[in-house]
Coordinates of C-alpha atoms in Angstrom, one line a residue:
X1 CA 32.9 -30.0 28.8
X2 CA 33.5 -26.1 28.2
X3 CA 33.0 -26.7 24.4
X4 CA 29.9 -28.6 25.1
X5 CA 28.4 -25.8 27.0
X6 CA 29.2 -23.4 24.2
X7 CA 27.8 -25.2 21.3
X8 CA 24.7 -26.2 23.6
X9 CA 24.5 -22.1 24.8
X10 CA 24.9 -21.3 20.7
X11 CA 21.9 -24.1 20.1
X12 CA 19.6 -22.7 22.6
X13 CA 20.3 -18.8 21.0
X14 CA 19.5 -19.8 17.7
X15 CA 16.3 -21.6 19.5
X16 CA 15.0 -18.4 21.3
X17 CA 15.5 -16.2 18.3
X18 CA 13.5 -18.2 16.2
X19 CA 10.8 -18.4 18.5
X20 CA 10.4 -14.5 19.0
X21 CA 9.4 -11.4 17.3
X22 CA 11.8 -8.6 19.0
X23 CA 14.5 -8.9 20.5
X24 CA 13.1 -6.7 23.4
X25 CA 11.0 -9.7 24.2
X26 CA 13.9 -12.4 23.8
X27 CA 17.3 -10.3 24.6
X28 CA 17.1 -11.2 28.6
X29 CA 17.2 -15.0 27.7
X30 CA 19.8 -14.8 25.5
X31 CA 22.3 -12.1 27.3
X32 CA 21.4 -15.3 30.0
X33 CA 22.5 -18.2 27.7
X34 CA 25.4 -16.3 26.5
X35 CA 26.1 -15.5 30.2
X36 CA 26.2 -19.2 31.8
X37 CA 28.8 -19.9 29.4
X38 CA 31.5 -18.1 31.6
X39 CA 31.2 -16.3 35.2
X40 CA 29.1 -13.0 34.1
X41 CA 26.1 -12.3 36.6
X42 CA 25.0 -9.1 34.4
X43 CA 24.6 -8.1 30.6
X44 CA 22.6 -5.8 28.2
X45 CA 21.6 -5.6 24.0
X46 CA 22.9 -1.8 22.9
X47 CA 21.1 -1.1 19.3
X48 CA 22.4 1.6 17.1
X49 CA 20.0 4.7 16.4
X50 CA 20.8 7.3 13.6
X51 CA 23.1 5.1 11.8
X52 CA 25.1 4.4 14.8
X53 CA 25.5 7.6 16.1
X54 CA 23.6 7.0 19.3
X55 CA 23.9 3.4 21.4
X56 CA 20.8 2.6 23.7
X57 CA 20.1 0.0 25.8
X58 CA 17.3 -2.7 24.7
X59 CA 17.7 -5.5 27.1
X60 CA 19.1 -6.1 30.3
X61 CA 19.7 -9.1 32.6
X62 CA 21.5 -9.8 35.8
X63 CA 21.4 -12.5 38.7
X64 CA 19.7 -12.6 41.9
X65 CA 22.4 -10.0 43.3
X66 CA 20.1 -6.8 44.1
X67 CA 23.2 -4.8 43.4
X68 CA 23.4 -5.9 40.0
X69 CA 20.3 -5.0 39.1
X70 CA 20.7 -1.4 40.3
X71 CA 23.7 -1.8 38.0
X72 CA 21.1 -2.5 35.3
X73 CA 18.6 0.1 36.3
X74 CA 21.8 2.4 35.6
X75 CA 22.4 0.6 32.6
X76 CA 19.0 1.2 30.6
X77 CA 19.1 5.4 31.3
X78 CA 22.7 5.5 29.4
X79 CA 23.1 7.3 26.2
X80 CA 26.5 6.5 24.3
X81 CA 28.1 7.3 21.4
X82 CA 30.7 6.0 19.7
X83 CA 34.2 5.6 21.1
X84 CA 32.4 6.3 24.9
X85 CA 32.2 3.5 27.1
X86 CA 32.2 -0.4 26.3
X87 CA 29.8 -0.8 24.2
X88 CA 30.8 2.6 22.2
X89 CA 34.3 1.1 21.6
X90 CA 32.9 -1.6 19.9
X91 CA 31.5 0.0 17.7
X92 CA 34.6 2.3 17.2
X93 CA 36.7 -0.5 16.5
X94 CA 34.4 -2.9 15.1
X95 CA 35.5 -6.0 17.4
X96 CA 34.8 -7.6 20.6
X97 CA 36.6 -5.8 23.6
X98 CA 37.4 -6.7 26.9
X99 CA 38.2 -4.4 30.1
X100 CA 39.9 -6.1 32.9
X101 CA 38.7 -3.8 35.6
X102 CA 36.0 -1.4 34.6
X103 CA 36.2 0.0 37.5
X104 CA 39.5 1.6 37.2
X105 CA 38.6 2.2 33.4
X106 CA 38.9 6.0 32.6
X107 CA 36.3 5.5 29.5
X108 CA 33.5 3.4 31.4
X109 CA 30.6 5.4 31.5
X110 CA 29.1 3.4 34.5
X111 CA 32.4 2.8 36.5
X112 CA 30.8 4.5 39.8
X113 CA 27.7 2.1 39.5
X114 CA 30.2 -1.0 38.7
X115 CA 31.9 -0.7 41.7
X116 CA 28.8 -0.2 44.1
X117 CA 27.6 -3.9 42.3
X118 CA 30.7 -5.5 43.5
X119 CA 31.1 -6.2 39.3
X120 CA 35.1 -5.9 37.8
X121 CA 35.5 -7.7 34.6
X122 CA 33.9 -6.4 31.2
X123 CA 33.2 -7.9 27.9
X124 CA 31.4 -6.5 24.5
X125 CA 31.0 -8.0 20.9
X126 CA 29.3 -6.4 18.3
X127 CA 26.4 -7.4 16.6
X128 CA 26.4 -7.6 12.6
X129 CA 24.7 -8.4 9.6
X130 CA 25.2 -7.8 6.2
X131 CA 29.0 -6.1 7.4
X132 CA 26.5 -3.3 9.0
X133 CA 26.9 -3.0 13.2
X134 CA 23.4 -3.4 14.3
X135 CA 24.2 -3.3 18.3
X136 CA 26.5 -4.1 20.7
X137 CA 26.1 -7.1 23.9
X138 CA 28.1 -6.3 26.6
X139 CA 28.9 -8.8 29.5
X140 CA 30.0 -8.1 33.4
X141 CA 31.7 -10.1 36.1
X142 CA 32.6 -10.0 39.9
X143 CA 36.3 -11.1 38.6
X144 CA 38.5 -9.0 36.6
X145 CA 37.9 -10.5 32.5
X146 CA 40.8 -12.0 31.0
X147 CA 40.6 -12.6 27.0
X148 CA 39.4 -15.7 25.9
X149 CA 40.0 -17.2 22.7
X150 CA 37.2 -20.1 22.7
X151 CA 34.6 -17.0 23.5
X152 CA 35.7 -15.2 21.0
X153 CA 35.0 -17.8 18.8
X154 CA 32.0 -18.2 19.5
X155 CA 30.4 -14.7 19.7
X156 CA 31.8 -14.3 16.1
X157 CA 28.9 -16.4 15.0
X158 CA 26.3 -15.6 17.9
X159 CA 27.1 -11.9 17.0
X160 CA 26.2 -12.6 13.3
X161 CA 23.2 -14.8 14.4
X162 CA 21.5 -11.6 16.8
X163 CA 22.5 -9.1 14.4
X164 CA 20.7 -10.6 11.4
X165 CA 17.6 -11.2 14.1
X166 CA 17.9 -7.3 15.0
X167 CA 18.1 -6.7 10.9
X168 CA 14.9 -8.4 10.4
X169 CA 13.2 -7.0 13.0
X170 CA 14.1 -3.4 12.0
X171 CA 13.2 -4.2 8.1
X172 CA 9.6 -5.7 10.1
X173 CA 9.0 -2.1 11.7
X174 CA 10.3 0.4 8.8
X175 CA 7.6 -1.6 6.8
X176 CA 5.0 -1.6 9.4
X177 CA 5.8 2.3 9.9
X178 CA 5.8 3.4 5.8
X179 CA 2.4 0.7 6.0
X180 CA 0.6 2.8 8.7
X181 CA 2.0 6.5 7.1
X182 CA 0.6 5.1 3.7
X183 CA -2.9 4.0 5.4
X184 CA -2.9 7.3 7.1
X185 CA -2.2 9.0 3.8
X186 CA -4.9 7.4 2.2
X187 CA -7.5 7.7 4.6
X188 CA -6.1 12.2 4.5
X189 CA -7.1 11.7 0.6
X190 CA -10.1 10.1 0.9
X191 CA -11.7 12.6 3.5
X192 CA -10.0 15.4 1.3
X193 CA -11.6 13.8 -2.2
X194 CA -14.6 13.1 0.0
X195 CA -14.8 16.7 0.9
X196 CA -13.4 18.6 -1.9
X197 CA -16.4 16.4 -3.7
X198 CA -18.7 18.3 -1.3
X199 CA -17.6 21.6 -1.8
X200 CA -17.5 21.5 -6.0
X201 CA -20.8 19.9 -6.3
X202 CA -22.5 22.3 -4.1
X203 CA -22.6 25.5 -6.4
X204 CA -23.2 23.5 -8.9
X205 CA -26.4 22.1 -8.0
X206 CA -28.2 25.3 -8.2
X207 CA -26.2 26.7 -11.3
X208 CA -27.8 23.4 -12.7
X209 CA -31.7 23.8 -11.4
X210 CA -31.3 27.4 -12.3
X211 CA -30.4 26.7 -15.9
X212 CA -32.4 23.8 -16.7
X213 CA -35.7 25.1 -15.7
X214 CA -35.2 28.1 -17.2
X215 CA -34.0 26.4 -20.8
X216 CA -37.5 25.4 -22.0
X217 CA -39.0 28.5 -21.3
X218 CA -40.8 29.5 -24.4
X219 CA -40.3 33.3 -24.7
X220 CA -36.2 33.0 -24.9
X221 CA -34.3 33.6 -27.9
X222 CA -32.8 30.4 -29.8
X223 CA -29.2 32.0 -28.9
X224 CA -30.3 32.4 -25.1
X225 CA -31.7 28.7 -24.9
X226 CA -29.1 27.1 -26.8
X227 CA -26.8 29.2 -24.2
X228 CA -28.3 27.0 -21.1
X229 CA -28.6 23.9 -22.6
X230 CA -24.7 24.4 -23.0
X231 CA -24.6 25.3 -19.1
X232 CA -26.4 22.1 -18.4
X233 CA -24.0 20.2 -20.1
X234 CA -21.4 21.3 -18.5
X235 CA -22.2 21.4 -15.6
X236 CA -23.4 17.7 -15.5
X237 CA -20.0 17.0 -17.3
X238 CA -18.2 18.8 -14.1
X239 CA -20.6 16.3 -11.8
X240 CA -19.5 13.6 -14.0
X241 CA -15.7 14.0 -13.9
X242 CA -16.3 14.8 -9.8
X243 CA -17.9 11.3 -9.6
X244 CA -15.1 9.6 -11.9
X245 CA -12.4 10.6 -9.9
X246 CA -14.0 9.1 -6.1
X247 CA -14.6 6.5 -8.3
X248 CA -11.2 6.0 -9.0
X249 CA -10.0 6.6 -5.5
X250 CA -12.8 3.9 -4.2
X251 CA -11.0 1.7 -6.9
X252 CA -8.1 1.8 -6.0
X253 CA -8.4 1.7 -2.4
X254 CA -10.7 -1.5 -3.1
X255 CA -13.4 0.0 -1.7
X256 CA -16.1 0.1 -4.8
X257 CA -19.3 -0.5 -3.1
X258 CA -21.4 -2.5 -5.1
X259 CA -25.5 -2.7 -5.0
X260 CA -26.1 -6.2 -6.3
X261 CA -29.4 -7.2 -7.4
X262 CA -31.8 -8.5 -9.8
X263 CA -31.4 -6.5 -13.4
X264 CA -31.7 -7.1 -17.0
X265 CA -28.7 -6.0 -18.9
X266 CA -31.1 -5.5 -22.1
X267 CA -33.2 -2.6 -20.4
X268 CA -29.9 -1.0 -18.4
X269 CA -28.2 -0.8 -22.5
X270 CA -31.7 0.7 -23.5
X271 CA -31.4 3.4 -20.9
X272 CA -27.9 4.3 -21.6
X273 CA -28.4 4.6 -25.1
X274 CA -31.6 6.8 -24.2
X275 CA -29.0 9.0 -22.1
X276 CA -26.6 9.7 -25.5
X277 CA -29.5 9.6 -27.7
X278 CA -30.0 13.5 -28.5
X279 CA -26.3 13.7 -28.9
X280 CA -26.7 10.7 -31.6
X281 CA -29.3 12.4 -33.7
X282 CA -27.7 15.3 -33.1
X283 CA -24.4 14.5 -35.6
X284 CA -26.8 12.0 -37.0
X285 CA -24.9 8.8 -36.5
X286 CA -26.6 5.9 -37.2
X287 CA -27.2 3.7 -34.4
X288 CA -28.2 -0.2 -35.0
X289 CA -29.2 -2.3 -32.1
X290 CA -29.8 -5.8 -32.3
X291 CA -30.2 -7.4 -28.8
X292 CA -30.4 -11.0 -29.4
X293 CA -29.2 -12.9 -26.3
X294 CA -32.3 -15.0 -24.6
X295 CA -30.2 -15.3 -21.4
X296 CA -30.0 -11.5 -20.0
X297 CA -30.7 -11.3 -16.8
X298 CA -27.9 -11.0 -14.1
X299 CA -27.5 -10.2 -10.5
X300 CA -25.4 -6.9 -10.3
X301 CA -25.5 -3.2 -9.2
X302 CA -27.8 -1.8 -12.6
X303 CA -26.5 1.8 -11.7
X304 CA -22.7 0.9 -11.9
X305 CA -23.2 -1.4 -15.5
X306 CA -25.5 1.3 -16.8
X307 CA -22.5 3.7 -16.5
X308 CA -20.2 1.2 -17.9
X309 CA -22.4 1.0 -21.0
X310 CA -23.3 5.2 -21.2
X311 CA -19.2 5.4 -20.9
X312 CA -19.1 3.0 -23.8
X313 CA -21.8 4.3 -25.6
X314 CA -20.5 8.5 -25.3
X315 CA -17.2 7.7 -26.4
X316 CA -18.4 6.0 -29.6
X317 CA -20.7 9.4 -29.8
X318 CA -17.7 11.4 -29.4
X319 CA -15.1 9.6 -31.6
X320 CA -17.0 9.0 -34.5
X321 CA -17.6 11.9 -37.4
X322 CA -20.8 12.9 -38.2
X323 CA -23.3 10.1 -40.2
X324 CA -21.0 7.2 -38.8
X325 CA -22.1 4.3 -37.3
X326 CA -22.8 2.9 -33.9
X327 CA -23.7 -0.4 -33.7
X328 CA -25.0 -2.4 -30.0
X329 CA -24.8 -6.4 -30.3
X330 CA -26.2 -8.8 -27.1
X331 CA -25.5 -12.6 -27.6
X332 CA -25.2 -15.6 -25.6
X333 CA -21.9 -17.1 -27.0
X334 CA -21.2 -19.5 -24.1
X335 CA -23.8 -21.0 -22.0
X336 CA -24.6 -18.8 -18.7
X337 CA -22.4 -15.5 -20.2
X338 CA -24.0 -12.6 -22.1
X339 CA -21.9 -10.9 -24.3
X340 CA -22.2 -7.4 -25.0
X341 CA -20.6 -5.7 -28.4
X342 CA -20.4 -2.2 -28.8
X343 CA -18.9 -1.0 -32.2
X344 CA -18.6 2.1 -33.7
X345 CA -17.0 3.4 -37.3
X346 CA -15.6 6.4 -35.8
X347 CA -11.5 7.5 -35.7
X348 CA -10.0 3.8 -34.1
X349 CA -7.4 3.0 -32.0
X350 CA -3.2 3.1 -32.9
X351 CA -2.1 -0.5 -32.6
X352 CA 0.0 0.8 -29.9
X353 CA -2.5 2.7 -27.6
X354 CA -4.3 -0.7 -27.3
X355 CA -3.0 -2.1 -24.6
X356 CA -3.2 1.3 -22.3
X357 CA -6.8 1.9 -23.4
X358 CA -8.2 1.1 -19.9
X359 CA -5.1 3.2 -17.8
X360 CA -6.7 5.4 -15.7
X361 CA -6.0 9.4 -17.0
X362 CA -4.8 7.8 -20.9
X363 CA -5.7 10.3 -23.8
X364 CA -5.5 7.5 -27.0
X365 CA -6.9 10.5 -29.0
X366 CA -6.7 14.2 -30.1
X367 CA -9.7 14.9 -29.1
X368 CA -9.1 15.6 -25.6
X369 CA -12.1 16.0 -23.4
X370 CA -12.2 14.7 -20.0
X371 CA -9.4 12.8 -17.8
X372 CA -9.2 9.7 -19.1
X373 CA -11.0 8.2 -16.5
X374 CA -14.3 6.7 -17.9
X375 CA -12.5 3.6 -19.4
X376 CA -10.7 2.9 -16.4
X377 CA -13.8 2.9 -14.4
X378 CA -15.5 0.6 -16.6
X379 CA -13.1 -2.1 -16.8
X380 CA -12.8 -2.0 -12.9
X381 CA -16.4 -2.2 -12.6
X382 CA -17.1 -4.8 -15.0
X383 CA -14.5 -7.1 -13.4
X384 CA -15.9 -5.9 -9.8
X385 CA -18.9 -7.9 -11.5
X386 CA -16.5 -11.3 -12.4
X387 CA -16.7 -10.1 -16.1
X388 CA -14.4 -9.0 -18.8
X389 CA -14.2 -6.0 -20.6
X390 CA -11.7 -6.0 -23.9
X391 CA -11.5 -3.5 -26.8
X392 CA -10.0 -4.1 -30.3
X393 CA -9.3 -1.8 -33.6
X394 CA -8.2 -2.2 -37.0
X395 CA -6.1 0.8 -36.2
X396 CA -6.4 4.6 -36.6
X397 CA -9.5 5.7 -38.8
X398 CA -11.4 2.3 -38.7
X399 CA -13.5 2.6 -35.7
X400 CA -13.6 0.8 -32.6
X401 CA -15.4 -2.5 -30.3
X402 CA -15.8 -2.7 -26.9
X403 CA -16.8 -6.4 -25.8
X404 CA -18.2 -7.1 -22.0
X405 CA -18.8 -10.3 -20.9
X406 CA -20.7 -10.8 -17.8
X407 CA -22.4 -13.8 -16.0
X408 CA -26.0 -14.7 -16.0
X409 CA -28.1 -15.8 -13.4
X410 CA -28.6 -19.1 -15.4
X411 CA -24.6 -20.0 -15.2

């Protein structure tokens, strides 16, 4: 009958942990099960804090006595460390430990409160997993505790079976706590990106009005003019990379907002190419565009794909020597896609840098300008959009192709 009770007390533990999230909310049910197994009207869950240096109480339950419960009361304002009291000798020696008479026990921190309950015998077992003490459950009892060998038995697996619950759960907070200080650290860099975005751009903007009215005046020397047309274009490179890197924040936060809406891919690749087209004719590259696809309309945010194409379109600029070529292809190779080819003759890609093309703050090249971040951009955009964006090379000094495919509004 005794083993019976056991196993069926061992059942219904196993029962409540699986059924619970913490073992605050389960411990009184199962310091109860564990309890009605022998004569023990009072018991509490100890968990280790600091690696074990500190025991507090979690859980607590005792009977209808209204003595034992001031026992408990007593109970949950104890501190103990290891070697002090019941359940600190359990974790001292690592085993289950009984006290015949805690009330004459010169290392029972609660001795005085004992004896007002009426409560003698004591009883503690640790809780383990993974050879790691996670806490303690301690036991009490109106008769003075002699050992029991068919207990100990059995809180050898119910000891295992709470300590791997208590494991769990602490895994379950320690994630949910570096998951909250990582939100929290995002949301600090956003409003500090945010901000620091803010404070750059505003003495630029008037650097930049300054300069650019003042550029095509008519009475300046070639030297002064030339002079502001290179602050304009720095400063609107500064704008640029301020933009890039929110966008990469946005990105990788999974917040890129995007502006859907009607748009037709031919006129965005027409404006971009207007955007680069002085610095084109400038190193007098030639540019051939042939936009054959009959299917190029597509619902998507024009201002984000126009700045995938002017990033595609300005590094071809910048990466190919003067009188090279740049050449922009449209065609409808499958049925509801438009595909988009942007090739230039300019210095290539190694074999090698291939595949980290698109990493965000990648220099492939010598010619270092910039953080890296335009590519990066793209391809996130582009996919934001359910399309592709790939790049190939014959290798170093035989240009480059960018290919975007994107859905049409006839797919």
């Amino acid at each position: 009958m005794r083993i019976e009770r056991r196993r069926t007390a061992q059942y219904h533990v196993a029962s409540l942990l699986a059924g619970s999230m913490s073992i605050l909310e389960v411990g009184p049910q199962v310091i109860q099960t564990i309890a009605g197994i022998g004569n023990w009207v009072a018991g509490s869950i100890w968990l280790c804090e600091n690696n074990c240096e500190t025991l507090r109480c979690d859980s607590t339950w005792s009977g209808a006595d209204p003595r034992w419960e001031i026992f408990t009361e007593t109970t949950r304002s104890t501190a103990l460390a290891p070697g002090t009291g019941l359940p600190g000798r359990v974790i001292a020696a690592r085993t289950p430990i009984w006290i015949n008479d805690v009330t004459q026990d010169g290392n029972f921190a609660r001795s005085a409160a004992a004896a007002d309950a009426g409560l003698r015998g004591g009883f503690a077992f640790p809780l383990c997993a993974h050879g790691k003490i996670n806490g303690v459950l301690d036991l009490f009892s109106p008769e003075k505790a002699q050992p029991d060998e068919d207990l100990l038995q059995l809180v050898e697996a119910l000891g295992s079976e709470i300590g791997l619950f208590i494991h769990r759960q602490q895994i379950e907070e320690e994630l949910q706590r570096q998951k909250e200080a990582a939100e929290a650290a995002n949301a600090a860099k956003d409003r500090f990106l945010a901000n620091l975005s803010h404070e750059l751009r505003t003495p630029l903007t008037p650097v930049l009005i300054w300069a650019g009215g003042m550029k095509d005046s008519p009475d300046l020397s070639p030297e002064i003019a030339e002079g502001l047309n290179m602050v304009c274009r720095n400063v609107e490179l500064e704008a640029r990379l301020i933009d890039d890197l929110l966008d990469l924040t946005r990105i990788t936060r999974g917040k890129l907002e995007l502006r859907a809406r009607r748009c037709d891919v031919h006129e965005l690749l027409r404006h971009a190419i207007e955007i680069v087209r002085n610095d084109i004719e400038a190193q007098a590259l030639v540019l051939e565009v042939h936009l054959a696809a009959v299917d190029h309309v597509m619902v998507a945010d024009p201002a984000r794909l126009q700045q995938v194409f002017w990033n595609v379109l300005r590094n071809a600029t910048k990466f190919t020597d003067r009188r090279g070529n740049i050449s922009v292809h449209t065609s409808n190779e499958t049925a509801g896609e438009i595909t988009i080819r942007i090739s230039d003759t300019g210095i290539g890609i190694e074999r090698e840098s291939i595949g980290k093309i698109f990493d965000a703050f990648e220099q492939v090249s010598a010619r270092r300008e910039g953080l890296g971040l335009g590519l990066a951009i793209s391809k996130a955009v582009v996919e934001a959009h359910g399309g592709t964006m790939k790049a190939s090379s014959a290798g170093a000094g035989h240009g480059a192709s960018f290919v975007v495919s994107l859905t049409t509004t006839s797919a």
